[in-house]
Coordinates of C-alpha atoms in Angstrom, one line a residue:
M1 CA -3.3 16.4 15.0
R2 CA -5.7 15.7 12.1
A3 CA -3.3 16.2 9.3
L4 CA -5.4 14.9 6.4
L5 CA -8.9 16.0 5.5
G6 CA -11.5 14.2 3.4
V7 CA -10.5 10.7 4.3
E8 CA -14.1 9.6 5.0
L9 CA -14.8 8.1 1.6
P10 CA -18.3 7.3 0.4
G11 CA -19.2 3.7 1.1
Y12 CA -17.3 3.5 4.3
R13 CA -18.9 3.5 7.8
P14 CA -17.2 4.6 11.0
V15 CA -16.1 1.7 13.2
A16 CA -13.7 3.5 15.6
D17 CA -11.9 6.8 16.0
D18 CA -10.3 7.6 12.6
A19 CA -11.3 4.1 11.2
W20 CA -13.9 3.1 8.7
A21 CA -15.1 -0.1 7.0
N22 CA -17.0 -0.9 3.8
E23 CA -19.3 -3.7 2.7
H24 CA -16.3 -6.0 2.2
D25 CA -14.9 -5.3 5.7
D26 CA -12.0 -3.5 4.2
V27 CA -10.6 -1.2 6.8
L28 CA -9.6 2.4 6.1
S29 CA -7.7 4.2 8.9
L30 CA -5.9 7.4 9.5
H31 CA -2.8 7.7 11.8
F32 CA -0.6 10.5 13.1
F33 CA 2.9 9.8 14.5
A34 CA 4.6 12.6 16.5
L35 CA 8.0 11.2 15.8
P36 CA 10.5 11.7 13.0
P37 CA 9.6 9.4 10.1
D38 CA 11.3 6.0 10.0
L39 CA 11.6 6.0 6.2
P40 CA 14.9 4.6 5.0
A41 CA 15.6 7.3 2.5
A42 CA 14.4 10.7 1.3
L43 CA 11.4 10.7 -1.0
D44 CA 13.4 12.0 -3.9
D45 CA 15.9 9.1 -3.6
G46 CA 13.6 6.6 -5.3
P47 CA 15.9 3.7 -6.0
A48 CA 17.3 3.6 -2.4
L49 CA 13.9 4.1 -0.9
R50 CA 12.2 1.3 -2.9
N51 CA 15.2 -1.1 -2.4
A52 CA 15.2 -0.7 1.4
L53 CA 11.4 -1.0 1.6
T54 CA 11.5 -4.2 -0.4
H55 CA 14.0 -5.8 1.9
H56 CA 12.2 -4.5 5.0
T57 CA 8.8 -6.0 3.8
A58 CA 10.4 -9.3 2.9
G59 CA 12.1 -9.4 6.3
A60 CA 8.6 -9.1 7.9
G61 CA 7.4 -12.1 5.8
G62 CA 5.5 -10.1 3.2
G63 CA 6.1 -8.7 -0.2
L64 CA 6.2 -5.2 -1.6
I65 CA 4.0 -5.0 -4.7
E66 CA 4.6 -1.3 -5.6
A67 CA 6.0 1.9 -4.2
S68 CA 6.1 5.4 -5.7
V69 CA 6.0 9.0 -4.7
K70 CA 2.7 10.8 -5.4
R71 CA 1.0 14.0 -4.3
M72 CA -1.3 14.0 -1.4
G73 CA -2.9 17.4 -1.5
E74 CA 0.0 19.8 -1.9
L75 CA 2.7 17.5 -0.3
P76 CA 4.7 14.6 -1.6
A77 CA 3.7 11.2 -0.2
L78 CA 5.0 7.7 -0.3
R79 CA 2.3 5.4 -1.9
Q80 CA 2.8 1.7 -1.1
I81 CA 1.0 -1.6 -1.7
L82 CA 2.2 -4.7 0.1
K83 CA 1.0 -8.2 0.8
L84 CA 1.3 -10.2 4.0
P85 CA 0.3 -13.8 4.8
L86 CA -2.8 -14.1 6.9
P87 CA -1.9 -15.4 10.4
D88 CA -3.3 -18.6 11.6
R89 CA -4.6 -19.6 8.2
P90 CA -3.0 -22.1 5.7
S91 CA -3.6 -19.7 2.8
G92 CA -4.7 -16.2 1.9
Q93 CA -3.2 -12.8 2.0
A94 CA -3.8 -9.4 3.4
F95 CA -3.3 -6.5 1.0
I96 CA -2.4 -3.1 2.5
G97 CA -2.2 0.2 0.7
S98 CA -1.0 3.4 2.2
F99 CA 0.0 7.0 1.7
T100 CA 2.7 8.2 4.1
V101 CA 3.1 11.9 4.2
P102 CA 6.3 12.7 6.1
R103 CA 7.4 16.0 7.7
A104 CA 10.7 16.5 9.5
G105 CA 9.4 15.7 13.0
C106 CA 6.2 13.8 12.4
S107 CA 4.2 12.0 9.8
T108 CA 0.6 11.0 8.9
V109 CA -0.5 7.8 7.2
V110 CA -3.8 6.8 5.6
K111 CA -4.1 3.1 5.1
I112 CA -6.5 0.7 3.5
Q113 CA -6.4 -3.1 4.4
A114 CA -8.3 -5.8 2.5
L115 CA -8.2 -9.5 3.3
E116 CA -8.8 -12.5 1.1
Q117 CA -11.9 -14.4 2.1
G118 CA -13.3 -17.8 1.1
M119 CA -11.5 -19.4 -1.8
T120 CA -8.1 -17.9 -2.2
G121 CA -5.5 -18.0 -5.0
M122 CA -8.0 -17.7 -8.0
R123 CA -6.4 -14.6 -9.4
E124 CA -2.9 -16.2 -9.2
A125 CA -4.1 -19.4 -10.8
V126 CA -5.8 -17.8 -13.7
V127 CA -2.8 -15.5 -14.5
L128 CA -0.4 -18.4 -14.2
A129 CA -2.4 -20.3 -16.7
K130 CA -2.4 -17.4 -19.1
V131 CA 1.3 -16.4 -18.9
G132 CA 2.9 -19.7 -18.2
P133 CA 5.2 -20.6 -15.3
Q134 CA 8.3 -19.4 -17.1
D135 CA 6.9 -15.8 -17.1
Y136 CA 5.0 -15.8 -13.8
F137 CA 7.6 -15.3 -11.2
R138 CA 10.0 -12.4 -11.7
P139 CA 13.0 -11.0 -9.8
H140 CA 11.8 -8.1 -7.8
P141 CA 12.2 -4.9 -9.9
Y142 CA 13.2 -2.8 -6.8
A143 CA 15.6 -5.4 -5.3
P144 CA 16.5 -8.4 -7.5
D145 CA 18.6 -9.8 -4.7
V146 CA 15.9 -9.9 -2.0
Q147 CA 15.4 -13.1 -0.2
G148 CA 12.5 -14.4 1.9
G149 CA 9.0 -13.1 2.3
L150 CA 6.2 -13.5 -0.3
P151 CA 7.4 -13.9 -3.9
F152 CA 7.1 -11.2 -6.6
H153 CA 4.9 -12.3 -9.5
V154 CA 2.9 -10.9 -12.4
A155 CA -0.5 -11.6 -11.0
D156 CA -0.2 -8.7 -8.7
H157 CA 0.2 -6.2 -11.6
A158 CA -2.5 -3.6 -12.1
R159 CA -3.1 -4.8 -15.6
W160 CA -5.1 -7.7 -14.2
D161 CA -7.3 -5.6 -11.9
A162 CA -10.1 -5.2 -14.5
E163 CA -10.5 -9.0 -14.7
F164 CA -10.8 -9.3 -10.9
P165 CA -12.8 -6.2 -9.9
D166 CA -13.7 -7.7 -6.5
H167 CA -10.2 -9.0 -5.6
P168 CA -8.8 -7.3 -2.4
L169 CA -5.8 -6.1 -4.3
T170 CA -8.0 -4.4 -6.9
R171 CA -10.1 -2.9 -4.1
V172 CA -6.9 -1.5 -2.4
R173 CA -5.8 0.2 -5.6
R174 CA -9.3 1.6 -6.2
T175 CA -9.4 3.0 -2.7
L176 CA -5.9 4.6 -3.0
D177 CA -7.0 6.2 -6.3
A178 CA -10.1 7.6 -4.5
L179 CA -8.0 8.9 -1.6
A180 CA -5.6 10.7 -4.0
Q181 CA -8.6 12.6 -5.5
A182 CA -10.4 13.3 -2.2
V183 CA -7.9 14.0 0.5
S184 CA -6.3 17.4 1.3
V185 CA -3.7 18.4 3.8
A186 CA -4.4 20.5 6.8
P187 CA -2.6 23.9 6.5
D188 CA -0.9 23.5 9.9
F189 CA 0.6 20.2 8.9
A190 CA 1.6 21.4 5.4
A191 CA 3.5 24.4 7.1
L192 CA 5.8 22.1 9.1
P193 CA 9.4 21.7 8.0
P194 CA 9.7 19.1 5.2
F195 CA 11.3 15.6 5.6
A196 CA 14.8 15.6 4.1
G197 CA 15.7 12.0 4.7
P198 CA 16.9 9.9 7.7
T199 CA 20.2 11.7 8.1
A200 CA 18.3 14.9 8.9
H201 CA 17.2 13.5 12.2
G202 CA 20.0 11.0 12.9

């Protein structure tokens, strides 16, 4: 099922079925899962949802940068941005942004992935020098007790995007904003029973 319409953003070329890339080799992709969503909480239970997602991402070796519930067309969607270490490289990160639109028995996800290339860590170094080490690392706002994974720090905040317009995290946020404006939901998908949380499907 093609649940989302309008995903083919300007500046992206087709590279596979339901996958596109831009001049930076950022990859935009659309997915459909014919299974009940594996989200840990209902979308209207924000604290529990964000806390569980933070622990899950840390357990996978990454870090959750932000998570919120937004509108994708006429339906509520989980908007996430996370970071993961690049495999087989001593430094560098992948930044992944997504909208997950869940229904009771299935879900659709549109995802943007951007990788650090060349010299890495410049954004972090500049922000660290500006704010000082005492204000750089922070407890995670969604789960202060989280252990492992990539650390939460202020350089990932959107306030720094304007200073680093070509950074992959900035590009991910820019693409998510464009998707929120461009994408609509297919009527057949919108008509499916809504997702009410994990207890609804056991």
